[in-house]
Amino acid sequence: MTGLHPRGVVSPSGGERRSRLALLYSARVSSASAAAVDPPVARKAGTGVLTAACVSALVVNANTSAVTILLPAISEDTGTPVAQLQWAVTGYMLVGAAVIVTSGSLGDILGRRRIFLAGLALFVASCVLIALSDSGSGVIAGRMIQGAAGSTILACGMSLLSVDSAGAGQMRAITLWGAASAAGAAAGPLVGGVLVELSGWQGLFWIDAAIAAACVPLTLLTVRESRDPNRSKSIDFLGTIMIAVLLVPLVLALSEGTSWGWVSLPTLGCFAISIAGAFGFVYVERRAEAPLVDLRLLRNAVLVGATIAILIVAGAINALMYLLSLYFQDPAAFGFSALEAGLATLPAAAAMILVTPLITPLALKIGPGRAVALGFAIATIGSGILVFVGASWMYVAFVAPLVLIAIGLGIANGPASAASTSSVDPNDTGAASGISNMARYVGGSLAVAAAATIYNAATINHKEAGASASDALAAGLSRASILLALFSAAGILLILLLKRFRARPPRPADLAAAAAVTTHTIPVPQDA
């Protein structure tokens, strides 16, 4: 096991070719022989590193989930169409997907504290750039920079915690970090709404910049530097580029296909480049000294099924929050303020958090594969209800489908996250969790792009056909909800890949990792 093992076990052979995808895969601090002989010794994480890692994780996750609430206000202030500002969401995720692995590798080689500090500095700079922007392009550029910064903070922050603690102390640190991440993600829309009312949409980024800046001296004064002396000095930058070549044209085609035409030269060209990027990525990874993804792991059907499930969950919840934020705040619908829209999303956030403690017992009782299928079935029902949305719907009509979708996606996400790390060899748990975490970024970017395109196109088409603004908006949400329903329904079929996986009774390490399950997959060794 690499990463979160209490004594930081390092694979003595083949380690240089292991995937660098995991958030914690770079957190290795002791030799393999010492770790194999000595039992874990409890060691608490220092207050400084625990505070810096948890506070920064909370801020990054809150910032990520809050931005969709801010889009209407940013659009009004900058004069940029909301459809274009969708790139402030998808661009963030695209860059995060490409950088999260590389930042962990850089931390291994150059120092985890140094790269963590670089992530904080970049995050502060991106917040300032966004807050000072008077155009949509400036906001989008800042958000893309923020994607690199956020993924770096999460990757290296958790690694710093891992090397500073062990045993029961490490489990406590994991739990606190996971809870901070989940709390930030849940509270982000509400916090964003409050700040829009009090200080304008720029307030979120000024406050985030101040908090991140405060973490810099705290890290310098209290966190010790660490590196992985056993890691290859090679970094798969070419693999990172290939991820961008694969994803960016694909998201661009999904975003612009309706305006360009789905069989137009630009759209088909984007798809062709994306396909070429996929082949290029495989070619590069087969030959890289320290590849981003160990392609050998993709032969594991359970891991593949779990990764697809996580991708669907992340895509569905991000697309849902994007759609509802715009619909709730549109004057032709409810005309909610940003604060009211943030409050309106709380039932979904609360349901996903509250269902988390019930997921493991359910998976033990009916099996992880059936639990994943059940979760997606519930989410499909919730999305299916939204398909029938009409202009006459009051907010209360949205609560039940919101709760159903959140509960269903929560049930599907838990066993999938557990399966992704428990279905592989102990030496590969870090790599497997990294694949899962990258899938969250990829799923979010693709689903938001597709849902936004359908929502905008259907709304425009119905307006041009003579429908009222409110009816056109409802039609747009209805058509986008069909995508969410199909997306969730496809997840039910993953039972075919996950049926051989068997859940085990939860251990303290599993319960600690479960604290972050709504936002991250944390690698837990099979023998923890």
Short mmCIF file of C-alpha atoms in Angstrom, two decimals:
data_model
loop_
_atom_site.label_atom_id
_atom_site.label_comp_id
_atom_site.label_asym_id
_atom_site.label_seq_id
_atom_site.Cartn_x
_atom_site.Cartn_y
_atom_site.Cartn_z
CA MET A 1 0.00 0.00 0.00
CA THR A 2 1.16 3.51 -0.69
CA GLY A 3 -0.21 6.77 0.57
CA LEU A 4 -2.36 6.26 3.66
CA HIS A 5 -0.73 3.23 5.21
CA PRO A 6 0.10 4.17 8.81
CA ARG A 7 3.78 3.61 8.17
CA GLY A 8 3.84 4.64 4.52
CA VAL A 9 4.65 1.30 2.90
CA VAL A 10 6.47 1.61 -0.40
CA SER A 11 6.37 -1.19 -2.92
CA PRO A 12 9.96 -2.45 -3.19
CA SER A 13 9.52 -3.46 -6.83
CA GLY A 14 7.57 -2.01 -9.70
CA GLY A 15 6.80 1.12 -7.68
CA GLU A 16 8.28 3.46 -10.24
CA ARG A 17 5.70 2.36 -12.79
CA ARG A 18 2.69 2.63 -10.51
CA SER A 19 0.08 5.20 -11.43
CA ARG A 20 0.59 8.64 -9.95
CA LEU A 21 -3.15 9.32 -9.92
CA ALA A 22 -3.97 9.04 -6.23
CA LEU A 23 -4.36 12.07 -3.99
CA LEU A 24 -2.31 10.26 -1.39
CA TYR A 25 -0.20 8.11 -3.65
CA SER A 26 2.75 10.39 -3.11
CA ALA A 27 2.67 10.20 0.69
CA ARG A 28 5.42 7.67 1.32
CA VAL A 29 7.87 8.36 4.09
CA SER A 30 9.52 5.21 5.36
CA SER A 31 11.25 2.26 3.84
CA ALA A 32 9.36 -0.84 2.85
CA SER A 33 11.36 -3.09 5.11
CA ALA A 34 10.75 -1.01 8.22
CA ALA A 35 7.06 -0.80 7.49
CA ALA A 36 6.78 -4.52 6.92
CA VAL A 37 8.39 -5.39 10.24
CA ASP A 38 7.05 -2.81 12.66
CA PRO A 39 3.38 -2.49 13.61
CA PRO A 40 1.71 0.89 13.23
CA VAL A 41 2.49 3.34 16.01
CA ALA A 42 -0.17 5.92 16.78
CA ARG A 43 1.00 9.45 16.05
CA LYS A 44 -1.26 12.47 15.88
CA ALA A 45 -0.94 14.96 13.09
CA GLY A 46 0.46 18.28 14.21
CA THR A 47 -2.04 21.04 14.83
CA GLY A 48 -0.47 23.23 12.17
CA VAL A 49 -0.52 20.71 9.33
CA LEU A 50 -3.99 19.50 10.34
CA THR A 51 -5.34 23.05 10.32
CA ALA A 52 -3.68 24.00 7.05
CA ALA A 53 -4.80 20.85 5.24
CA CYS A 54 -8.37 20.85 6.55
CA VAL A 55 -9.03 24.58 6.16
CA SER A 56 -7.63 24.62 2.63
CA ALA A 57 -9.69 21.54 1.69
CA LEU A 58 -12.83 23.17 3.06
CA VAL A 59 -12.18 26.38 1.12
CA VAL A 60 -11.40 24.60 -2.16
CA ASN A 61 -14.50 22.41 -2.00
CA ALA A 62 -16.75 25.27 -0.91
CA ASN A 63 -15.42 27.42 -3.74
CA THR A 64 -16.03 24.65 -6.26
CA SER A 65 -19.66 24.08 -5.28
CA ALA A 66 -20.47 27.78 -4.82
CA VAL A 67 -19.57 28.98 -8.29
CA THR A 68 -22.73 27.73 -10.01
CA ILE A 69 -24.81 29.87 -7.64
CA LEU A 70 -22.75 32.90 -8.67
CA LEU A 71 -23.10 32.49 -12.45
CA PRO A 72 -26.26 34.62 -12.91
CA ALA A 73 -24.72 37.45 -10.87
CA ILE A 74 -21.44 37.21 -12.79
CA SER A 75 -23.37 37.20 -16.06
CA GLU A 76 -25.30 40.33 -15.13
CA ASP A 77 -22.19 42.16 -13.92
CA THR A 78 -19.89 41.28 -16.83
CA GLY A 79 -22.46 41.12 -19.62
CA THR A 80 -21.38 37.57 -20.46
CA PRO A 81 -24.06 35.01 -21.39
CA VAL A 82 -24.53 32.29 -18.79
CA ALA A 83 -24.05 29.71 -21.53
CA GLN A 84 -20.50 31.00 -22.03
CA LEU A 85 -19.83 31.13 -18.30
CA GLN A 86 -20.48 27.39 -18.19
CA TRP A 87 -16.75 27.20 -18.96
CA ALA A 88 -16.07 28.61 -15.50
CA VAL A 89 -17.36 25.27 -14.22
CA THR A 90 -16.19 22.84 -16.89
CA GLY A 91 -12.82 24.55 -17.38
CA TYR A 92 -12.08 24.23 -13.67
CA MET A 93 -12.79 20.51 -13.76
CA LEU A 94 -10.87 19.89 -16.97
CA VAL A 95 -7.69 21.45 -15.63
CA GLY A 96 -8.15 19.75 -12.28
CA ALA A 97 -8.40 16.35 -13.98
CA ALA A 98 -5.14 16.92 -15.83
CA VAL A 99 -3.15 18.44 -12.97
CA ILE A 100 -4.14 16.42 -9.88
CA VAL A 101 -1.74 13.63 -10.78
CA THR A 102 1.16 15.77 -11.87
CA SER A 103 1.00 17.91 -8.74
CA GLY A 104 1.31 14.79 -6.58
CA SER A 105 4.33 13.68 -8.60
CA LEU A 106 5.95 17.10 -8.25
CA GLY A 107 5.38 16.91 -4.50
CA ASP A 108 7.16 13.56 -4.38
CA ILE A 109 10.21 14.96 -6.10
CA LEU A 110 10.43 18.66 -5.19
CA GLY A 111 8.81 18.51 -1.77
CA ARG A 112 5.18 18.20 -0.74
CA ARG A 113 5.19 21.34 1.39
CA ARG A 114 6.76 23.35 -1.42
CA ILE A 115 4.15 22.25 -3.98
CA PHE A 116 1.34 22.70 -1.45
CA LEU A 117 2.52 26.28 -0.90
CA ALA A 118 2.69 26.79 -4.66
CA GLY A 119 -0.91 25.59 -4.88
CA LEU A 120 -1.97 28.04 -2.18
CA ALA A 121 -0.18 30.91 -3.91
CA LEU A 122 -1.77 30.01 -7.24
CA PHE A 123 -5.18 29.77 -5.58
CA VAL A 124 -4.80 33.24 -4.06
CA ALA A 125 -3.69 34.67 -7.41
CA SER A 126 -6.62 33.06 -9.23
CA CYS A 127 -9.10 34.41 -6.68
CA VAL A 128 -7.70 37.93 -7.09
CA LEU A 129 -7.81 37.63 -10.88
CA ILE A 130 -11.45 36.50 -10.83
CA ALA A 131 -12.52 39.15 -8.29
CA LEU A 132 -10.92 41.93 -10.37
CA SER A 133 -12.25 40.67 -13.71
CA ASP A 134 -14.80 42.79 -15.53
CA SER A 135 -15.29 40.25 -18.32
CA GLY A 136 -16.40 36.66 -18.59
CA SER A 137 -13.13 35.65 -20.21
CA GLY A 138 -11.22 36.85 -17.16
CA VAL A 139 -13.47 34.85 -14.85
CA ILE A 140 -13.11 31.72 -16.99
CA ALA A 141 -9.32 32.08 -17.19
CA GLY A 142 -9.14 32.56 -13.42
CA ARG A 143 -11.29 29.51 -12.83
CA MET A 144 -9.08 27.36 -15.04
CA ILE A 145 -6.04 28.49 -13.06
CA GLN A 146 -8.04 27.76 -9.92
CA GLY A 147 -8.61 24.20 -11.15
CA ALA A 148 -4.87 23.62 -11.14
CA ALA A 149 -4.49 25.28 -7.76
CA GLY A 150 -7.37 23.41 -6.12
CA SER A 151 -6.25 19.98 -7.29
CA THR A 152 -2.71 20.71 -6.11
CA ILE A 153 -3.91 21.79 -2.67
CA LEU A 154 -6.03 18.67 -2.25
CA ALA A 155 -3.35 16.27 -3.51
CA CYS A 156 -0.45 17.64 -1.49
CA GLY A 157 -2.46 18.68 1.57
CA MET A 158 -3.63 15.14 2.18
CA SER A 159 -0.13 13.80 1.55
CA LEU A 160 1.27 16.17 4.18
CA LEU A 161 -1.27 14.85 6.67
CA SER A 162 -0.37 11.29 5.80
CA VAL A 163 3.36 11.67 6.46
CA ASP A 164 2.78 13.63 9.68
CA SER A 165 0.60 11.01 11.38
CA ALA A 166 0.22 7.28 11.86
CA GLY A 167 -2.12 4.68 13.28
CA ALA A 168 -5.17 5.95 15.13
CA GLY A 169 -3.90 9.51 14.81
CA GLN A 170 -3.85 9.17 11.06
CA MET A 171 -7.40 7.84 11.00
CA ARG A 172 -8.52 10.87 13.00
CA ALA A 173 -6.73 13.18 10.59
CA ILE A 174 -8.35 11.45 7.61
CA THR A 175 -11.77 11.79 9.21
CA LEU A 176 -11.32 15.48 9.91
CA TRP A 177 -9.99 16.18 6.43
CA GLY A 178 -12.85 14.26 4.84
CA ALA A 179 -15.42 15.99 7.02
CA ALA A 180 -13.96 19.39 6.11
CA SER A 181 -14.12 18.53 2.42
CA ALA A 182 -17.71 17.30 2.62
CA ALA A 183 -18.80 20.27 4.73
CA GLY A 184 -17.25 22.69 2.27
CA ALA A 185 -18.97 21.06 -0.69
CA ALA A 186 -22.34 21.07 1.09
CA ALA A 187 -22.10 24.62 2.41
CA GLY A 188 -20.65 26.19 -0.73
CA PRO A 189 -23.94 27.14 -2.46
CA LEU A 190 -25.35 28.67 0.72
CA VAL A 191 -22.14 30.55 1.53
CA GLY A 192 -21.94 31.80 -2.04
CA GLY A 193 -25.53 33.01 -1.88
CA VAL A 194 -24.94 34.84 1.39
CA LEU A 195 -21.84 36.58 0.06
CA VAL A 196 -23.56 37.67 -3.16
CA GLU A 197 -26.19 39.39 -1.03
CA LEU A 198 -23.65 41.02 1.30
CA SER A 199 -20.73 41.91 -0.93
CA GLY A 200 -21.46 40.93 -4.52
CA TRP A 201 -20.19 37.81 -6.26
CA GLN A 202 -16.59 39.02 -5.87
CA GLY A 203 -16.85 38.60 -2.09
CA LEU A 204 -16.49 34.82 -2.26
CA PHE A 205 -13.17 35.06 -4.05
CA TRP A 206 -11.77 37.82 -1.82
CA ILE A 207 -12.60 35.81 1.30
CA ASP A 208 -11.22 32.60 -0.21
CA ALA A 209 -8.04 34.44 -1.14
CA ALA A 210 -7.65 35.75 2.41
CA ILE A 211 -8.15 32.33 3.99
CA ALA A 212 -5.77 30.63 1.56
CA ALA A 213 -3.20 33.38 2.14
CA ALA A 214 -3.46 32.84 5.90
CA CYS A 215 -2.59 29.17 5.36
CA VAL A 216 0.76 30.14 3.81
CA PRO A 217 2.56 31.39 6.96
CA LEU A 218 0.88 28.64 8.98
CA THR A 219 2.34 26.05 6.61
CA LEU A 220 5.77 27.67 6.55
CA LEU A 221 5.97 27.78 10.35
CA THR A 222 4.43 24.45 11.31
CA VAL A 223 4.72 21.95 8.45
CA ARG A 224 7.90 20.04 7.77
CA GLU A 225 9.07 19.25 4.27
CA SER A 226 8.90 15.68 2.94
CA ARG A 227 9.83 13.91 -0.27
CA ASP A 228 9.84 10.38 -1.63
CA PRO A 229 13.47 9.40 -2.19
CA ASN A 230 12.44 6.08 -3.75
CA ARG A 231 10.31 7.62 -6.48
CA SER A 232 11.51 7.91 -10.05
CA LYS A 233 12.48 11.46 -10.95
CA SER A 234 10.53 11.12 -14.18
CA ILE A 235 7.21 13.01 -14.44
CA ASP A 236 4.69 12.12 -17.10
CA PHE A 237 4.06 15.61 -18.46
CA LEU A 238 3.24 14.17 -21.87
CA GLY A 239 0.49 12.08 -20.31
CA THR A 240 -0.93 15.21 -18.73
CA ILE A 241 -0.96 16.91 -22.13
CA MET A 242 -2.70 13.90 -23.67
CA ILE A 243 -5.45 14.11 -21.05
CA ALA A 244 -6.05 17.72 -22.09
CA VAL A 245 -5.99 16.78 -25.78
CA LEU A 246 -8.60 14.11 -25.07
CA LEU A 247 -10.96 16.10 -22.85
CA VAL A 248 -10.89 19.72 -24.02
CA PRO A 249 -12.06 19.10 -27.62
CA LEU A 250 -14.70 16.68 -26.33
CA VAL A 251 -16.15 19.24 -23.91
CA LEU A 252 -15.92 21.93 -26.60
CA ALA A 253 -17.91 19.76 -29.01
CA LEU A 254 -20.52 18.99 -26.37
CA SER A 255 -20.80 22.69 -25.53
CA GLU A 256 -20.97 24.08 -29.07
CA GLY A 257 -22.44 21.19 -31.04
CA THR A 258 -25.94 22.65 -31.22
CA SER A 259 -24.71 26.01 -32.56
CA TRP A 260 -22.05 24.55 -34.86
CA GLY A 261 -24.15 21.59 -35.98
CA TRP A 262 -23.45 18.06 -34.80
CA VAL A 263 -22.15 16.96 -38.19
CA SER A 264 -20.33 20.19 -38.97
CA LEU A 265 -16.59 20.22 -39.64
CA PRO A 266 -15.67 21.94 -36.32
CA THR A 267 -17.70 19.46 -34.25
CA LEU A 268 -16.46 16.39 -36.07
CA GLY A 269 -12.94 17.81 -35.92
CA CYS A 270 -13.18 18.12 -32.13
CA PHE A 271 -14.37 14.54 -31.84
CA ALA A 272 -11.54 13.38 -34.10
CA ILE A 273 -8.94 15.21 -32.01
CA SER A 274 -10.41 13.73 -28.85
CA ILE A 275 -10.23 10.21 -30.26
CA ALA A 276 -6.65 10.81 -31.36
CA GLY A 277 -5.90 12.08 -27.85
CA ALA A 278 -7.27 8.85 -26.36
CA PHE A 279 -5.03 6.72 -28.57
CA GLY A 280 -2.13 9.04 -27.86
CA PHE A 281 -2.69 8.75 -24.12
CA VAL A 282 -2.60 4.94 -24.28
CA TYR A 283 0.55 5.06 -26.41
CA VAL A 284 2.29 7.44 -24.01
CA GLU A 285 1.28 5.56 -20.86
CA ARG A 286 2.60 2.27 -22.19
CA ARG A 287 6.02 3.81 -22.63
CA ALA A 288 6.28 6.23 -19.72
CA GLU A 289 8.76 5.46 -16.96
CA ALA A 290 6.33 6.70 -14.30
CA PRO A 291 2.92 6.76 -16.03
CA LEU A 292 -0.08 8.68 -14.81
CA VAL A 293 -2.24 5.58 -15.22
CA ASP A 294 -1.06 2.01 -14.94
CA LEU A 295 -3.11 0.59 -17.80
CA ARG A 296 -2.80 -2.85 -16.28
CA LEU A 297 -5.37 -1.84 -13.66
CA LEU A 298 -8.01 -1.26 -16.33
CA ARG A 299 -8.22 -5.02 -16.83
CA ASN A 300 -9.94 -5.20 -13.43
CA ALA A 301 -13.67 -5.29 -14.18
CA VAL A 302 -14.66 -4.27 -10.65
CA LEU A 303 -12.36 -1.24 -10.72
CA VAL A 304 -13.66 -0.22 -14.13
CA GLY A 305 -17.27 -0.58 -12.98
CA ALA A 306 -16.61 1.38 -9.79
CA THR A 307 -14.83 4.14 -11.69
CA ILE A 308 -17.69 4.50 -14.17
CA ALA A 309 -20.15 4.62 -11.27
CA ILE A 310 -18.16 7.41 -9.61
CA LEU A 311 -17.98 9.29 -12.91
CA ILE A 312 -21.76 9.06 -13.31
CA VAL A 313 -22.40 10.18 -9.72
CA ALA A 314 -20.13 13.21 -10.04
CA GLY A 315 -21.53 14.09 -13.43
CA ALA A 316 -25.16 13.81 -12.36
CA ILE A 317 -24.84 15.84 -9.15
CA ASN A 318 -22.75 18.59 -10.76
CA ALA A 319 -25.09 18.86 -13.75
CA LEU A 320 -28.15 18.91 -11.46
CA MET A 321 -26.75 21.72 -9.31
CA TYR A 322 -25.79 23.69 -12.41
CA LEU A 323 -29.26 23.38 -13.94
CA LEU A 324 -31.20 24.13 -10.79
CA SER A 325 -29.04 27.13 -9.90
CA LEU A 326 -29.85 28.73 -13.25
CA TYR A 327 -33.50 27.72 -13.26
CA PHE A 328 -34.23 28.87 -9.71
CA GLN A 329 -32.63 32.29 -10.28
CA ASP A 330 -34.14 32.99 -13.69
CA PRO A 331 -36.83 35.72 -13.46
CA ALA A 332 -39.02 33.68 -15.83
CA ALA A 333 -38.98 30.79 -13.35
CA PHE A 334 -38.76 31.51 -9.61
CA GLY A 335 -36.54 34.59 -9.73
CA PHE A 336 -34.77 33.51 -6.56
CA SER A 337 -31.89 35.56 -5.23
CA ALA A 338 -28.52 33.83 -4.99
CA LEU A 339 -29.13 33.29 -1.28
CA GLU A 340 -32.56 31.79 -1.89
CA ALA A 341 -31.14 29.54 -4.58
CA GLY A 342 -28.41 28.39 -2.20
CA LEU A 343 -31.02 27.57 0.42
CA ALA A 344 -33.09 25.75 -2.20
CA THR A 345 -30.25 23.29 -2.86
CA LEU A 346 -29.86 22.36 0.82
CA PRO A 347 -32.32 19.42 0.73
CA ALA A 348 -30.09 17.64 -1.78
CA ALA A 349 -26.88 18.36 0.14
CA ALA A 350 -28.42 17.36 3.45
CA ALA A 351 -29.89 14.14 2.04
CA MET A 352 -26.55 13.04 0.58
CA ILE A 353 -24.76 13.66 3.89
CA LEU A 354 -27.44 12.05 6.06
CA VAL A 355 -27.59 8.89 3.98
CA THR A 356 -23.82 8.31 4.22
CA PRO A 357 -23.85 6.38 7.56
CA LEU A 358 -26.49 4.01 6.20
CA ILE A 359 -24.64 3.09 3.02
CA THR A 360 -22.12 0.60 4.42
CA PRO A 361 -24.72 -1.48 6.34
CA LEU A 362 -26.89 -1.54 3.21
CA ALA A 363 -23.99 -2.70 1.03
CA LEU A 364 -23.16 -5.44 3.54
CA LYS A 365 -26.75 -6.63 3.57
CA ILE A 366 -27.56 -6.72 -0.16
CA GLY A 367 -24.09 -6.60 -1.72
CA PRO A 368 -22.17 -3.65 -3.16
CA GLY A 369 -23.22 -4.29 -6.76
CA ARG A 370 -26.90 -4.37 -5.85
CA ALA A 371 -26.46 -1.27 -3.67
CA VAL A 372 -24.92 0.65 -6.57
CA ALA A 373 -27.74 -0.49 -8.87
CA LEU A 374 -30.35 0.42 -6.25
CA GLY A 375 -28.82 3.87 -5.82
CA PHE A 376 -28.88 4.58 -9.52
CA ALA A 377 -32.44 3.27 -9.76
CA ILE A 378 -33.55 5.74 -7.08
CA ALA A 379 -31.67 8.56 -8.83
CA THR A 380 -33.32 7.59 -12.12
CA ILE A 381 -36.75 7.87 -10.51
CA GLY A 382 -35.90 11.30 -9.12
CA SER A 383 -34.58 12.50 -12.46
CA GLY A 384 -37.60 11.00 -14.17
CA ILE A 385 -39.90 13.11 -12.02
CA LEU A 386 -38.06 16.24 -13.15
CA VAL A 387 -38.72 15.30 -16.76
CA PHE A 388 -42.35 16.32 -16.16
CA VAL A 389 -41.45 19.77 -14.79
CA GLY A 390 -43.74 22.55 -15.92
CA ALA A 391 -43.89 26.31 -15.58
CA SER A 392 -46.65 25.90 -12.99
CA TRP A 393 -44.45 23.94 -10.57
CA MET A 394 -43.83 25.56 -7.20
CA TYR A 395 -40.54 25.04 -5.39
CA VAL A 396 -42.02 22.44 -3.05
CA ALA A 397 -42.54 20.15 -6.05
CA PHE A 398 -38.76 20.03 -6.54
CA VAL A 399 -37.93 18.85 -3.03
CA ALA A 400 -38.92 15.18 -3.44
CA PRO A 401 -37.01 14.58 -6.72
CA LEU A 402 -34.02 16.48 -5.32
CA VAL A 403 -33.92 14.30 -2.23
CA LEU A 404 -34.41 11.11 -4.26
CA ILE A 405 -31.58 11.98 -6.62
CA ALA A 406 -29.25 12.88 -3.76
CA ILE A 407 -30.04 9.74 -1.78
CA GLY A 408 -29.71 7.54 -4.85
CA LEU A 409 -26.38 9.02 -5.91
CA GLY A 410 -25.12 8.80 -2.33
CA ILE A 411 -26.02 5.12 -2.11
CA ALA A 412 -24.32 4.42 -5.45
CA ASN A 413 -21.22 6.44 -4.61
CA GLY A 414 -20.31 4.78 -1.31
CA PRO A 415 -19.93 1.15 -2.43
CA ALA A 416 -18.34 2.27 -5.70
CA SER A 417 -15.66 4.23 -3.85
CA ALA A 418 -15.00 1.27 -1.56
CA ALA A 419 -14.87 -1.17 -4.46
CA SER A 420 -12.38 0.96 -6.38
CA THR A 421 -9.72 0.52 -3.70
CA SER A 422 -10.68 -2.87 -2.25
CA SER A 423 -10.75 -4.73 -5.54
CA VAL A 424 -7.06 -4.30 -6.33
CA ASP A 425 -3.77 -5.49 -4.95
CA PRO A 426 -2.69 -3.60 -1.78
CA ASN A 427 0.18 -2.02 -3.71
CA ASP A 428 -2.33 -0.53 -6.16
CA THR A 429 -4.88 1.01 -3.79
CA GLY A 430 -3.38 4.48 -4.16
CA ALA A 431 -3.42 4.25 -7.94
CA ALA A 432 -7.00 2.97 -7.92
CA SER A 433 -8.21 5.80 -5.70
CA GLY A 434 -6.49 8.25 -8.01
CA ILE A 435 -8.35 6.88 -11.01
CA SER A 436 -11.58 7.36 -9.04
CA ASN A 437 -10.76 10.93 -8.09
CA MET A 438 -9.86 11.84 -11.66
CA ALA A 439 -13.16 10.29 -12.78
CA ARG A 440 -14.98 12.80 -10.56
CA TYR A 441 -13.43 15.72 -12.41
CA VAL A 442 -14.03 14.14 -15.82
CA GLY A 443 -17.63 13.18 -15.06
CA GLY A 444 -18.43 16.65 -13.79
CA SER A 445 -17.00 18.43 -16.81
CA LEU A 446 -18.65 16.19 -19.41
CA ALA A 447 -22.07 16.07 -17.76
CA VAL A 448 -22.25 19.81 -17.08
CA ALA A 449 -21.27 20.57 -20.69
CA ALA A 450 -23.87 18.16 -22.10
CA ALA A 451 -26.66 19.22 -19.73
CA ALA A 452 -25.98 22.92 -20.32
CA THR A 453 -26.10 22.42 -24.09
CA ILE A 454 -29.42 20.58 -23.94
CA TYR A 455 -30.91 23.11 -21.50
CA ASN A 456 -29.91 26.09 -23.60
CA ALA A 457 -30.87 24.56 -26.94
CA ALA A 458 -34.30 23.37 -25.77
CA THR A 459 -35.04 26.71 -24.14
CA ILE A 460 -34.13 28.65 -27.30
CA ASN A 461 -36.02 26.27 -29.57
CA HIS A 462 -39.22 26.58 -27.55
CA LYS A 463 -38.95 30.37 -27.43
CA GLU A 464 -38.53 30.49 -31.20
CA ALA A 465 -41.59 28.24 -31.50
CA GLY A 466 -43.65 30.82 -29.63
CA ALA A 467 -43.59 29.43 -26.10
CA SER A 468 -43.53 31.85 -23.17
CA ALA A 469 -40.24 32.39 -21.35
CA SER A 470 -41.39 30.34 -18.36
CA ASP A 471 -42.63 27.46 -20.51
CA ALA A 472 -39.43 27.50 -22.53
CA LEU A 473 -37.29 27.32 -19.40
CA ALA A 474 -39.34 24.44 -18.03
CA ALA A 475 -38.95 22.63 -21.35
CA GLY A 476 -35.18 23.16 -21.21
CA LEU A 477 -34.99 21.72 -17.71
CA SER A 478 -37.23 18.84 -18.73
CA ARG A 479 -35.03 17.89 -21.68
CA ALA A 480 -31.86 18.15 -19.60
CA SER A 481 -33.49 15.96 -16.95
CA ILE A 482 -33.95 13.27 -19.59
CA LEU A 483 -30.17 13.23 -19.93
CA LEU A 484 -29.79 12.91 -16.14
CA ALA A 485 -32.31 10.06 -16.09
CA LEU A 486 -30.53 8.21 -18.88
CA PHE A 487 -27.18 8.86 -17.23
CA SER A 488 -28.39 7.37 -13.94
CA ALA A 489 -30.20 4.49 -15.65
CA ALA A 490 -26.95 3.50 -17.38
CA GLY A 491 -25.41 3.15 -13.92
CA ILE A 492 -27.85 0.37 -13.06
CA LEU A 493 -26.14 -1.84 -15.63
CA LEU A 494 -22.87 -1.60 -13.68
CA ILE A 495 -24.16 -4.39 -11.45
CA LEU A 496 -22.82 -6.68 -14.19
CA LEU A 497 -19.27 -5.49 -13.49
CA LEU A 498 -19.60 -5.20 -9.72
CA LYS A 499 -21.49 -8.42 -8.98
CA ARG A 500 -18.32 -10.31 -8.04
CA PHE A 501 -17.23 -7.75 -5.47
CA ARG A 502 -18.05 -8.60 -1.85
CA ALA A 503 -18.23 -6.00 0.90
CA ARG A 504 -16.36 -6.51 4.15
CA PRO A 505 -17.31 -5.34 7.63
CA PRO A 506 -16.13 -1.76 8.05
CA ARG A 507 -12.93 -1.09 9.97
CA PRO A 508 -11.87 2.19 11.57
CA ALA A 509 -9.88 3.03 8.43
CA ASP A 510 -12.94 2.48 6.24
CA LEU A 511 -15.12 4.65 8.48
CA ALA A 512 -12.49 7.39 8.39
CA ALA A 513 -12.34 7.29 4.59
CA ALA A 514 -16.15 7.35 4.44
CA ALA A 515 -16.11 10.88 5.86
CA ALA A 516 -14.85 12.11 2.49
CA VAL A 517 -16.82 9.77 0.25
CA THR A 518 -19.07 12.52 -1.16
CA THR A 519 -16.07 14.36 -2.59
CA HIS A 520 -13.06 12.02 -2.64
CA THR A 521 -11.95 8.41 -2.70
CA ILE A 522 -9.26 7.82 -0.10
CA PRO A 523 -7.09 4.71 -0.51
CA VAL A 524 -7.46 2.32 2.43
CA PRO A 525 -5.12 -0.69 2.59
CA GLN A 526 -6.79 -4.09 2.73
CA ASP A 527 -4.86 -4.98 5.84
CA ALA A 528 -5.43 -1.70 7.74
#
